Amino acid sequence: MVLYKIWGEKMKVRRSDRLIDMTRYLLENPHTLIPLTFFADRYESAKSSISEDLTIIKRTFKDRGTGVLETIPGASGGSRFLPYILKDEAIEVVDNLIEQMATPQRYLPGGYVYMSDLLGNPKILRQIGRIFATQYLNQEIDAIMTVSTKGVPIAQSVANYLNIPFVIVRHDIEITEGPTVNVNYVSGSSERISKMSLSKRSLKPKSKVLIVDDYMRGGGTIGGMASIVKEFDAELVGVAVVAESTVSKERSISNYTSLMRVDAKDNAVYAQNGNYLDKIYND
Amino acid sequence: MVLYKIWGEKMKVRRSDRLIDMTRYLLENPHTLIPLTFFADRYESAKSSISEDLTIIKRTFKDRGTGVLETIPGASGGSRFLPYILKDEAIEVVDNLIEQMATPQRYLPGGYVYMSDLLGNPKILRQIGRIFATQYLNQEIDAIMTVSTKGVPIAQSVANYLNIPFVIVRHDIEITEGPTVNVNYVSGSSERISKMSLSKRSLKPKSKVLIVDDYMRGGGTIGGMASIVKEFDAELVGVAVVAESTVSKERSISNYTSLMRVDAKDNAVYAQNGNYLDKIYND
């Protein structure tokens, strides 16, 4: 009995160790197929034990709303972790964002809204990244595209969960970007012609591109990025923004996902749900 | 015996579930004190069981080089996860960076280096973030500061591991930043006077600030950020850059950490270790 206990404890420790480290590894390598042999070698364990571990992790990830752990059987099989966020948790996240947005302190002259603090908060960025990564859980995307400066944190967070690169379109032309592709676009808010550019090296032709940004007003900037996608002979798979302003006139971009609809007038900021529930959780 | 087995299995499942979910929770909330009661409530488990779980996680995190799990005993106690990267793994990461940097394809006219692809790669960003977070593991920092555009991904990654906000200094003045504090600085590379600005709302006085950037040439940009820190009545605790160029003349900034020393000349790019081993792993 004593021996059994010791053996039992030893086994327990082994499995615990594997479960903890496998969880960490899977979380840090989302959307990546990890062969069974990788874990078997790493822990000097039988593949059958690793399979059991994965079954346990899969169940816990599902029960706790962490994501899907796909398991691919066979010799070339393995597992792939696809992070998501469940509807209830997403609603909680966006409700919290809305509450933080709708304060008069954020009002800026001209109907602009201050939200740089939210876009510099790692926890909020992780949550936003998880929501957009949920929408594109099963879709092939090669790169995220955004425009400097405030779109960058959003792009990085989504890219982190989808484990794909992000590229940054710039309004200025920087020497460290090398040769660039440039487009002109009409800035919706001021009806003025502006220029944006992307390094020629940054995007392969035929890439499937998801455009993300922090704030969409008239949609001109997003439209500019869409024409850059075209110039690169790449394919636009979607547009995701944290906030869209409530505008009266029609936008050039009609298919997009937004977390919030924001209105700034008379020294106050109003915020409500964007279209994300329909776009992401419509089934 | 049968009953015992069933009971044993049931217990095993419970503990497995907790270990997996606690690991995820701790990884997603670094540098945060999690009360024992939080986990006890979440899993409807006794505090003594949670304590045992934490002991197992602590050991695995240590064995696998994931980080320190601090456990604070007592009624108001709990646990805090401080992610780090061990010296050997950091060396591997930087060696890989150096190898990727030192290719003639990255050479740009004027002795500049193209590295936007590396700064748009989530895996590389995570690794860089972990290295700099290791240096400031036990130091109190309130905010990371960087300058747009290419510093932003580095700032975000370090901020993510330290779980603190980051703020973005800009070369242009954006309407959505509200009132700003502006400074002039001498751009080292061109000896020209430039301007940079930071939103007044973004940084509290007395904040302890870590400056990060992607590339340091003359140090003028970093010096400009240091004067912004001063203007905010805040305190500069450190400077961390991914790459520094090999320059002959002395920099205005002398105390910094760099991962690489990079030289671009005659259509080639040369890269070697920066001073990070001395700065981070000197004990």
Coordinates of C-alpha atoms in Angstrom, one line a residue:
Chain A
M1 CA 0.0 0.0 0.0
V2 CA 2.8 2.3 0.9
L3 CA 4.6 1.4 -2.3
Y4 CA 1.5 2.0 -4.3
K5 CA 1.0 5.4 -2.8
I6 CA 4.6 6.4 -3.6
W7 CA 4.2 5.1 -7.1
G8 CA 0.9 6.9 -7.4
E9 CA 2.3 10.1 -6.2
K10 CA 5.3 9.9 -8.5
M11 CA 3.0 9.3 -11.5
K12 CA 0.8 12.2 -10.4
V13 CA 3.8 14.5 -10.3
R14 CA 4.9 13.5 -13.7
R15 CA 1.5 14.0 -15.3
S16 CA 1.1 17.3 -13.4
D17 CA 4.4 18.5 -14.7
R18 CA 3.5 17.7 -18.3
L19 CA 0.0 19.2 -18.1
I20 CA 1.4 22.5 -16.7
D21 CA 4.2 22.8 -19.3
M22 CA 2.0 21.6 -22.2
T23 CA -0.6 24.2 -21.3
R24 CA 2.0 26.9 -21.3
Y25 CA 3.5 25.6 -24.6
L26 CA 0.1 25.4 -26.3
L27 CA -0.9 28.9 -25.1
E28 CA 2.4 30.4 -26.4
N29 CA 2.1 28.7 -29.8
P30 CA -1.5 29.1 -30.9
H31 CA -2.6 28.1 -34.4
T32 CA 0.4 25.8 -34.7
L33 CA 0.4 22.1 -35.3
I34 CA 2.5 20.5 -32.5
P35 CA 3.4 16.9 -33.4
L36 CA 2.7 14.3 -30.7
T37 CA 6.4 13.3 -31.0
F38 CA 7.4 16.8 -29.9
F39 CA 5.8 16.4 -26.5
A40 CA 6.7 12.8 -26.2
D41 CA 10.4 13.7 -26.7
R42 CA 10.2 16.7 -24.5
Y43 CA 8.9 14.8 -21.5
E44 CA 10.4 11.4 -22.4
S45 CA 6.9 10.0 -22.2
A46 CA 4.9 7.5 -24.2
K47 CA 2.7 8.9 -27.0
S48 CA -0.2 7.2 -25.3
S49 CA 0.4 9.2 -22.2
I50 CA 0.7 12.4 -24.2
S51 CA -2.6 11.6 -25.9
E52 CA -4.3 11.2 -22.6
D53 CA -2.8 14.6 -21.4
L54 CA -4.1 16.3 -24.5
T55 CA -7.6 14.9 -23.9
I56 CA -7.6 16.3 -20.4
I57 CA -6.3 19.7 -21.7
K58 CA -8.8 19.7 -24.5
R59 CA -11.7 19.2 -22.0
T60 CA -10.5 21.9 -19.6
F61 CA -9.9 24.4 -22.4
K62 CA -13.4 23.8 -23.6
D63 CA -15.0 23.9 -20.1
R64 CA -13.2 27.1 -19.2
G65 CA -13.8 28.9 -22.5
T66 CA -10.1 29.1 -23.3
G67 CA -10.3 27.7 -26.9
V68 CA -10.4 24.6 -29.0
L69 CA -7.6 22.0 -28.9
E70 CA -7.8 20.3 -32.2
T71 CA -6.3 16.8 -32.1
I72 CA -5.2 15.3 -35.4
P73 CA -4.8 11.6 -35.3
G74 CA -2.3 9.5 -37.1
A75 CA 1.5 9.3 -37.5
S76 CA 1.7 12.9 -38.8
G77 CA -0.8 14.0 -36.3
G78 CA -0.6 16.3 -33.3
S79 CA -2.5 19.0 -31.7
R80 CA -3.3 22.6 -32.5
F81 CA -4.7 25.2 -30.1
L82 CA -7.1 27.8 -31.4
P83 CA -7.8 30.4 -28.8
Y84 CA -11.3 31.9 -28.6
I85 CA -13.5 33.9 -26.3
L86 CA -17.1 32.8 -25.6
K87 CA -20.0 35.2 -26.2
D88 CA -20.7 35.9 -22.5
E89 CA -17.1 36.8 -21.8
A90 CA -16.9 38.9 -24.9
I91 CA -20.0 40.8 -23.9
E92 CA -18.5 41.5 -20.5
V93 CA -15.3 42.8 -22.1
V94 CA -17.1 45.1 -24.6
D95 CA -19.6 46.3 -21.9
N96 CA -16.6 47.3 -19.8
L97 CA -15.0 49.0 -22.7
I98 CA -18.2 50.9 -23.4
E99 CA -18.4 52.0 -19.8
Q100 CA -14.8 53.3 -19.9
M101 CA -15.4 55.1 -23.2
A102 CA -18.6 56.9 -22.3
T103 CA -17.1 59.6 -20.0
P104 CA -17.0 63.3 -20.8
Q105 CA -13.3 63.3 -19.9
R106 CA -12.6 61.6 -23.2
Y107 CA -14.2 64.3 -25.3
L108 CA -11.8 66.2 -27.5
P109 CA -12.6 69.3 -29.5
G110 CA -13.9 68.5 -33.0
G111 CA -15.8 65.5 -31.9
Y112 CA -12.7 63.4 -31.3
V113 CA -12.3 60.8 -28.5
Y114 CA -9.3 60.2 -26.4
M115 CA -8.7 56.4 -26.0
S116 CA -4.9 56.1 -26.1
D117 CA -4.9 54.9 -22.5
L118 CA -7.1 51.9 -23.4
L119 CA -4.9 51.1 -26.4
G120 CA -1.9 51.1 -24.1
N121 CA -3.4 48.7 -21.5
P122 CA -2.0 45.1 -22.1
K123 CA -5.1 43.5 -20.5
I124 CA -7.6 45.3 -22.7
L125 CA -5.4 44.6 -25.7
R126 CA -5.4 40.9 -25.0
Q127 CA -9.1 40.9 -24.6
I128 CA -9.7 42.7 -27.9
G129 CA -7.2 40.5 -29.6
R130 CA -9.0 37.4 -28.4
I131 CA -12.4 38.7 -29.7
F132 CA -11.1 39.4 -33.2
A133 CA -9.1 36.1 -33.3
T134 CA -12.4 34.3 -32.5
Q135 CA -14.0 35.7 -35.6
Y136 CA -11.2 34.4 -37.8
L137 CA -10.7 31.1 -35.9
N138 CA -11.2 28.9 -38.9
Q139 CA -10.2 31.2 -41.7
E140 CA -6.8 31.3 -43.4
I141 CA -5.1 34.6 -42.9
D142 CA -1.5 35.3 -43.8
A143 CA -1.0 38.8 -42.4
I144 CA -2.7 41.6 -40.3
M145 CA -2.5 45.1 -41.8
T146 CA -2.9 48.3 -39.8
V147 CA -1.9 51.9 -40.0
S148 CA 0.4 53.7 -37.6
T149 CA 0.2 54.6 -34.8
K150 CA -2.8 53.6 -32.7
G151 CA -3.8 50.7 -34.9
V152 CA -0.5 49.0 -34.1
P153 CA -1.3 47.6 -30.6
I154 CA -4.6 46.2 -31.9
A155 CA -2.8 44.5 -34.9
Q156 CA -0.1 43.1 -32.6
S157 CA -2.6 41.6 -30.2
V158 CA -4.7 39.9 -32.9
A159 CA -1.6 38.7 -34.6
N160 CA -0.4 37.3 -31.3
Y161 CA -3.5 35.1 -31.0
L162 CA -3.6 34.1 -34.6
N163 CA 0.2 33.7 -34.6
I164 CA 0.7 35.5 -37.9
P165 CA 2.8 38.5 -38.8
F166 CA 1.4 42.1 -38.9
V167 CA 2.5 44.9 -41.3
I168 CA 2.3 48.6 -40.6
V169 CA 1.1 51.1 -43.2
R170 CA 2.6 54.6 -42.6
H171 CA 1.5 58.1 -43.4
D172 CA 5.1 59.3 -43.6
I173 CA 7.8 57.7 -45.7
E174 CA 10.6 56.2 -43.5
I175 CA 14.0 55.5 -44.7
T176 CA 14.2 52.2 -42.8
E177 CA 11.3 50.8 -44.8
G178 CA 13.2 50.6 -48.0
P179 CA 11.2 50.8 -51.3
T180 CA 7.5 51.4 -50.7
V181 CA 4.2 51.2 -52.5
N182 CA 2.2 54.4 -52.0
V183 CA -1.4 55.2 -52.5
N184 CA -3.5 58.3 -52.2
Y185 CA -6.8 58.2 -50.5
V186 CA -9.5 60.6 -49.5
S187 CA -9.6 61.2 -45.8
G188 CA -13.3 61.0 -45.0
S189 CA -13.3 63.3 -42.0
S190 CA -11.5 66.2 -43.8
E191 CA -12.2 65.4 -47.5
R192 CA -8.5 66.0 -48.0
I193 CA -6.2 63.8 -50.2
S194 CA -3.7 62.0 -48.1
K195 CA -0.9 59.5 -48.8
M196 CA 0.0 56.2 -47.2
S197 CA 2.8 53.8 -47.9
L198 CA 3.8 50.2 -47.2
S199 CA 7.2 48.7 -47.5
K200 CA 7.4 46.6 -50.6
R201 CA 9.2 43.8 -48.7
S202 CA 6.5 43.5 -46.0
L203 CA 3.8 41.6 -47.9
K204 CA 3.9 38.7 -50.3
P205 CA 1.6 38.7 -53.4
K206 CA -1.6 36.7 -52.9
S207 CA -1.5 37.1 -49.2
K208 CA -4.8 36.9 -47.4
V209 CA -5.0 40.1 -45.3
L210 CA -7.1 41.2 -42.4
I211 CA -7.2 45.0 -41.8
V212 CA -7.5 46.2 -38.2
D213 CA -7.6 49.7 -36.8
D214 CA -8.5 51.4 -33.6
Y215 CA -11.1 53.9 -34.8
M216 CA -13.1 54.3 -38.1
R217 CA -14.7 57.6 -38.9
G218 CA -15.5 58.0 -42.6
G219 CA -13.7 54.9 -43.6
G220 CA -11.2 56.7 -45.8
T221 CA -8.1 55.3 -44.0
I222 CA -9.5 51.8 -44.2
G223 CA -10.3 52.4 -47.8
G224 CA -6.7 53.5 -48.4
M225 CA -5.4 50.3 -46.8
A226 CA -7.8 48.2 -49.0
S227 CA -6.2 49.8 -52.1
I228 CA -2.8 49.0 -50.8
V229 CA -3.9 45.4 -50.4
K230 CA -5.0 45.5 -54.1
E231 CA -1.7 47.1 -55.1
F232 CA 0.1 44.2 -53.6
D233 CA -2.0 41.8 -55.5
A234 CA -3.2 40.5 -52.1
E235 CA -6.7 39.5 -50.9
L236 CA -8.7 41.4 -48.3
V237 CA -10.5 38.9 -46.0
G238 CA -11.9 41.3 -43.5
V239 CA -11.9 44.6 -41.6
A240 CA -12.0 44.9 -37.8
V241 CA -12.1 48.1 -35.8
V242 CA -12.4 48.7 -32.0
A243 CA -14.6 51.7 -32.4
E244 CA -16.6 53.2 -35.3
S245 CA -18.1 56.7 -35.1
T246 CA -21.8 57.1 -35.8
V247 CA -21.8 58.9 -39.1
S248 CA -24.8 59.9 -41.1
K249 CA -23.4 59.4 -44.6
E250 CA -22.6 56.1 -46.1
R251 CA -19.1 54.7 -45.8
S252 CA -17.0 53.4 -48.6
I253 CA -16.3 50.3 -46.5
S254 CA -19.5 48.4 -45.8
N255 CA -18.3 45.0 -44.5
Y256 CA -16.5 45.3 -41.2
T257 CA -16.7 44.3 -37.6
S258 CA -16.7 46.8 -34.8
L259 CA -16.8 46.4 -31.0
M260 CA -18.3 49.8 -30.3
R261 CA -20.2 52.6 -31.9
V262 CA -19.1 55.9 -30.5
D263 CA -20.4 59.4 -30.8
A264 CA -18.7 62.5 -29.4
K265 CA -20.7 65.7 -29.3
D266 CA -21.7 68.6 -26.9
N267 CA -18.7 67.8 -24.7
A268 CA -19.9 64.2 -24.1
V269 CA -19.0 60.8 -25.4
Y270 CA -21.7 58.2 -26.1
A271 CA -20.8 54.5 -26.7
Q272 CA -22.9 51.5 -27.5
N273 CA -22.4 48.0 -29.0
G274 CA -20.9 47.8 -32.5
N275 CA -22.0 45.0 -34.8
Y276 CA -19.6 42.4 -33.3
L277 CA -22.3 40.2 -31.8
D278 CA -23.9 39.7 -35.3
K279 CA -20.6 39.3 -37.0
I280 CA -18.9 36.9 -34.6
Y281 CA -21.6 35.1 -32.6
N282 CA -24.4 34.9 -35.2
D283 CA -24.9 31.2 -35.1
Chain B
M1 CA -10.3 -1.2 -4.3
V2 CA -12.6 -0.4 -7.2
L3 CA -14.1 2.4 -5.2
Y4 CA -10.7 3.7 -4.3
K5 CA -9.6 3.7 -7.9
I6 CA -12.7 5.6 -9.0
W7 CA -12.2 8.1 -6.2
G8 CA -8.5 8.3 -7.1
E9 CA -9.3 9.0 -10.7
K10 CA -11.9 11.6 -9.9
M11 CA -9.4 13.4 -7.7
K12 CA -6.8 13.3 -10.4
V13 CA -9.2 14.8 -12.9
R14 CA -10.1 17.6 -10.6
R15 CA -6.5 18.4 -9.9
S16 CA -5.6 18.2 -13.6
D17 CA -8.4 20.6 -14.4
R18 CA -7.2 23.1 -11.8
L19 CA -3.6 22.9 -12.8
I20 CA -4.3 23.5 -16.4
D21 CA -6.6 26.4 -15.8
M22 CA -4.5 27.9 -13.0
T23 CA -1.5 27.8 -15.4
R24 CA -3.4 29.7 -18.0
Y25 CA -4.7 32.2 -15.5
L26 CA -1.2 32.9 -14.1
L27 CA 0.4 33.2 -17.5
E28 CA -2.3 35.7 -18.6
N29 CA -2.0 37.8 -15.4
P30 CA 1.7 38.1 -14.7
H31 CA 3.0 40.4 -12.0
T32 CA -0.4 40.4 -10.3
L33 CA -1.1 39.1 -6.8
I34 CA -3.8 36.4 -7.1
P35 CA -5.4 35.7 -3.7
L36 CA -5.6 32.1 -2.6
T37 CA -9.4 32.6 -2.2
F38 CA -9.7 33.6 -5.8
F39 CA -8.6 30.1 -7.0
A40 CA -10.4 28.4 -4.1
D41 CA -13.7 30.0 -5.1
R42 CA -13.1 29.5 -8.8
Y43 CA -12.6 25.7 -8.4
E44 CA -14.7 25.2 -5.3
S45 CA -11.7 23.7 -3.7
A46 CA -10.1 23.8 -0.3
K47 CA -7.3 26.4 0.2
S48 CA -5.0 23.6 1.2
S49 CA -5.6 21.9 -2.2
I50 CA -4.9 25.2 -4.0
S51 CA -1.7 25.6 -2.0
E52 CA -0.6 22.1 -3.2
D53 CA -1.4 23.0 -6.8
L54 CA 0.6 26.2 -6.5
T55 CA 3.6 24.3 -5.2
I56 CA 3.4 21.9 -8.2
I57 CA 3.1 24.8 -10.6
K58 CA 5.9 26.7 -8.9
R59 CA 8.2 23.7 -9.3
T60 CA 7.3 23.1 -13.0
F61 CA 7.7 26.8 -13.9
K62 CA 11.1 26.8 -12.3
D63 CA 12.2 23.5 -13.8
R64 CA 11.1 24.6 -17.3
G65 CA 12.5 28.1 -17.1
T66 CA 9.0 29.7 -17.4
G67 CA 9.4 32.1 -14.4
V68 CA 9.1 32.5 -10.7
L69 CA 5.8 31.8 -8.9
E70 CA 6.0 33.8 -5.7
T71 CA 3.8 32.5 -3.0
I72 CA 2.9 34.9 -0.2
P73 CA 1.6 33.1 2.9
G74 CA -1.0 34.2 5.3
A75 CA -4.7 35.3 5.2
S76 CA -4.0 38.2 2.7
G77 CA -1.5 36.0 0.8
G78 CA -1.7 34.5 -2.6
S79 CA 0.6 34.0 -5.6
R80 CA 2.3 36.1 -8.2
F81 CA 3.8 34.9 -11.4
L82 CA 6.9 36.7 -12.6
P83 CA 7.8 35.5 -16.1
Y84 CA 11.5 35.4 -17.1
I85 CA 13.8 33.8 -19.6
L86 CA 16.9 31.9 -18.6
K87 CA 20.3 32.9 -19.9
D88 CA 20.7 29.9 -22.3
E89 CA 17.3 30.4 -23.9
A90 CA 18.0 34.2 -24.2
I91 CA 21.3 33.5 -25.9
E92 CA 19.5 31.2 -28.3
V93 CA 16.9 33.9 -29.1
V94 CA 19.5 36.6 -29.6
D95 CA 21.8 34.4 -31.7
N96 CA 18.8 33.6 -33.9
L97 CA 18.1 37.4 -34.2
I98 CA 21.7 38.1 -35.1
E99 CA 21.7 35.4 -37.8
Q100 CA 18.5 36.9 -39.3
M101 CA 19.8 40.4 -39.1
A102 CA 23.2 39.8 -40.7
T103 CA 22.0 39.4 -44.3
P104 CA 22.8 41.8 -47.2
Q105 CA 19.1 41.9 -48.1
R106 CA 18.5 44.0 -45.1
Y107 CA 21.0 46.7 -46.1
L108 CA 19.4 50.0 -47.0
P109 CA 21.1 53.1 -48.6
G110 CA 22.6 55.4 -46.0
G111 CA 23.6 52.6 -43.7
Y112 CA 20.1 51.8 -42.6
V113 CA 18.8 48.4 -41.9
Y114 CA 15.4 46.8 -42.7
M115 CA 14.0 45.0 -39.7
S116 CA 10.2 45.7 -39.9
D117 CA 9.5 42.0 -40.6
L118 CA 11.2 41.0 -37.4
L119 CA 9.2 43.6 -35.5
G120 CA 6.0 42.3 -37.0
N121 CA 6.6 38.7 -36.0
P122 CA 4.6 37.8 -32.8
K123 CA 7.0 35.0 -31.8
I124 CA 10.1 37.2 -32.0
L125 CA 8.2 40.0 -30.2
R126 CA 7.3 37.6 -27.4
Q127 CA 10.9 36.5 -27.0
I128 CA 12.2 40.1 -26.9
G129 CA 9.5 41.0 -24.4
R130 CA 10.4 38.2 -22.1
I131 CA 14.1 39.1 -22.2
F132 CA 13.5 42.8 -21.2
A133 CA 10.9 41.7 -18.7
T134 CA 13.6 39.5 -17.1
Q135 CA 15.8 42.5 -16.5
Y136 CA 13.1 44.4 -14.7
L137 CA 11.7 41.3 -12.9
N138 CA 12.0 42.8 -9.4
Q139 CA 11.9 46.5 -10.1
E140 CA 8.9 48.7 -9.7
I141 CA 7.9 50.2 -13.1
D142 CA 4.7 52.1 -13.7
A143 CA 4.9 52.5 -17.5
I144 CA 6.8 51.7 -20.6
M145 CA 7.5 54.6 -23.0
T146 CA 8.4 54.3 -26.7
V147 CA 8.2 56.4 -29.8
S148 CA 6.1 55.7 -32.8
T149 CA 6.1 53.6 -35.0
K150 CA 8.5 50.8 -34.8
G151 CA 9.1 51.0 -31.1
V152 CA 5.5 50.3 -30.4
P153 CA 5.5 46.5 -30.8
I154 CA 8.5 46.2 -28.5
A155 CA 6.9 48.4 -25.9
Q156 CA 3.7 46.4 -26.1
S157 CA 5.5 43.1 -25.7
V158 CA 7.5 44.2 -22.6
A159 CA 4.3 45.8 -21.2
N160 CA 2.5 42.5 -21.7
Y161 CA 5.0 40.5 -19.7
L162 CA 5.3 43.2 -16.9
N163 CA 1.5 43.8 -17.1
I164 CA 1.9 47.6 -17.0
P165 CA 0.7 50.2 -19.5
F166 CA 2.8 51.6 -22.3
V167 CA 2.7 55.2 -23.8
I168 CA 3.6 56.3 -27.3
V169 CA 5.6 59.5 -28.0
R170 CA 4.9 60.9 -31.4
H171 CA 6.8 62.9 -34.0
D172 CA 3.6 64.4 -35.3
I173 CA 0.8 66.0 -33.2
E174 CA -2.4 64.1 -33.4
I175 CA -5.8 65.6 -32.6
T176 CA -6.9 62.5 -30.8
E177 CA -4.2 62.9 -28.2
G178 CA -5.6 66.0 -26.7
P179 CA -3.2 68.5 -25.0
T180 CA 0.4 67.4 -25.3
V181 CA 3.8 68.1 -23.8
N182 CA 6.3 68.8 -26.5
V183 CA 10.1 68.8 -26.5
N184 CA 12.7 69.5 -29.1
Y185 CA 15.7 67.3 -29.5
V186 CA 18.7 66.9 -31.6
S187 CA 18.4 63.9 -33.9
G188 CA 21.9 62.4 -33.7
S189 CA 22.0 60.9 -37.1
S190 CA 21.2 64.2 -39.0
E191 CA 22.2 66.8 -36.4
R192 CA 18.8 68.3 -37.1
I193 CA 16.3 69.7 -34.5
S194 CA 13.2 67.6 -34.2
K195 CA 10.1 67.7 -32.1
M196 CA 8.3 65.0 -30.2
S197 CA 5.2 65.0 -28.1
L198 CA 3.3 63.0 -25.6
S199 CA -0.3 63.3 -24.6
K200 CA -0.6 65.1 -21.2
R201 CA -3.1 62.5 -20.0
S202 CA -1.0 59.5 -20.7
L203 CA 1.5 59.6 -17.8
K204 CA 1.0 60.4 -14.1
P205 CA 3.6 62.6 -12.4
K206 CA 6.2 60.5 -10.4
S207 CA 5.8 57.5 -12.6
K208 CA 8.7 55.2 -12.9
V209 CA 9.3 54.8 -16.7
L210 CA 11.2 52.3 -18.8
I211 CA 12.1 53.6 -22.3
V212 CA 12.2 51.0 -25.1
D213 CA 12.9 51.3 -28.8
D214 CA 13.8 49.2 -31.7
Y215 CA 16.9 50.8 -32.9
M216 CA 19.3 53.4 -31.4
R217 CA 21.8 55.3 -33.6
G218 CA 23.1 58.5 -32.1
G219 CA 20.7 58.2 -29.1
G220 CA 19.0 61.5 -29.9
T221 CA 15.5 60.0 -30.0
I222 CA 16.1 58.2 -26.7
G223 CA 17.4 61.5 -25.3
G224 CA 14.3 63.3 -26.4
M225 CA 12.1 60.7 -24.6
A226 CA 14.3 61.1 -21.5
S227 CA 13.5 64.8 -21.5
I228 CA 9.8 64.1 -21.9
V229 CA 10.1 61.9 -18.8
K230 CA 11.6 64.9 -17.0
E231 CA 8.9 67.2 -18.2
F232 CA 6.3 64.9 -16.7
D233 CA 8.1 65.0 -13.4
A234 CA 8.6 61.2 -13.8
E235 CA 11.5 59.0 -13.2
L236 CA 13.6 57.2 -15.8
V237 CA 14.4 53.7 -14.6
G238 CA 16.1 52.3 -17.7
V239 CA 16.5 52.2 -21.4
A240 CA 16.2 49.0 -23.5
V241 CA 16.7 48.7 -27.3
V242 CA 16.7 45.8 -29.6
A243 CA 19.5 47.0 -31.7
E244 CA 22.2 49.7 -31.4
S245 CA 24.3 50.8 -34.3
T246 CA 28.1 50.8 -33.8
V247 CA 28.9 54.5 -33.7
S248 CA 32.3 56.1 -33.2
K249 CA 31.2 59.1 -31.2
E250 CA 29.9 59.1 -27.7
R251 CA 26.2 58.9 -27.1
S252 CA 24.2 61.2 -24.9
I253 CA 22.7 58.1 -23.4
S254 CA 25.2 55.8 -21.7
N255 CA 23.1 53.5 -19.5
Y256 CA 21.0 51.2 -21.7
T257 CA 20.5 47.5 -22.5
S258 CA 20.8 46.3 -26.1
L259 CA 20.3 42.9 -27.6
M260 CA 22.4 43.5 -30.7
R261 CA 25.1 45.8 -32.0
V262 CA 24.5 46.3 -35.7
D263 CA 26.6 47.9 -38.4
A264 CA 25.5 48.5 -42.0
K265 CA 28.1 49.4 -44.6
D266 CA 29.3 48.5 -48.0
N267 CA 26.0 46.9 -48.9
A268 CA 26.3 44.4 -46.0
V269 CA 24.8 44.2 -42.5
Y270 CA 27.0 43.0 -39.6
A271 CA 25.4 42.0 -36.2
Q272 CA 26.8 40.8 -32.9
N273 CA 25.8 40.6 -29.3
G274 CA 24.8 43.8 -27.6
N275 CA 25.5 44.3 -23.9
Y276 CA 22.4 42.4 -22.6
L277 CA 24.4 39.5 -21.1
D278 CA 26.3 41.9 -18.8
K279 CA 23.2 43.9 -18.1
I280 CA 20.7 41.1 -17.4
Y281 CA 22.7 38.0 -16.5
N282 CA 25.6 39.5 -14.7
D283 CA 25.3 37.6 -11.4

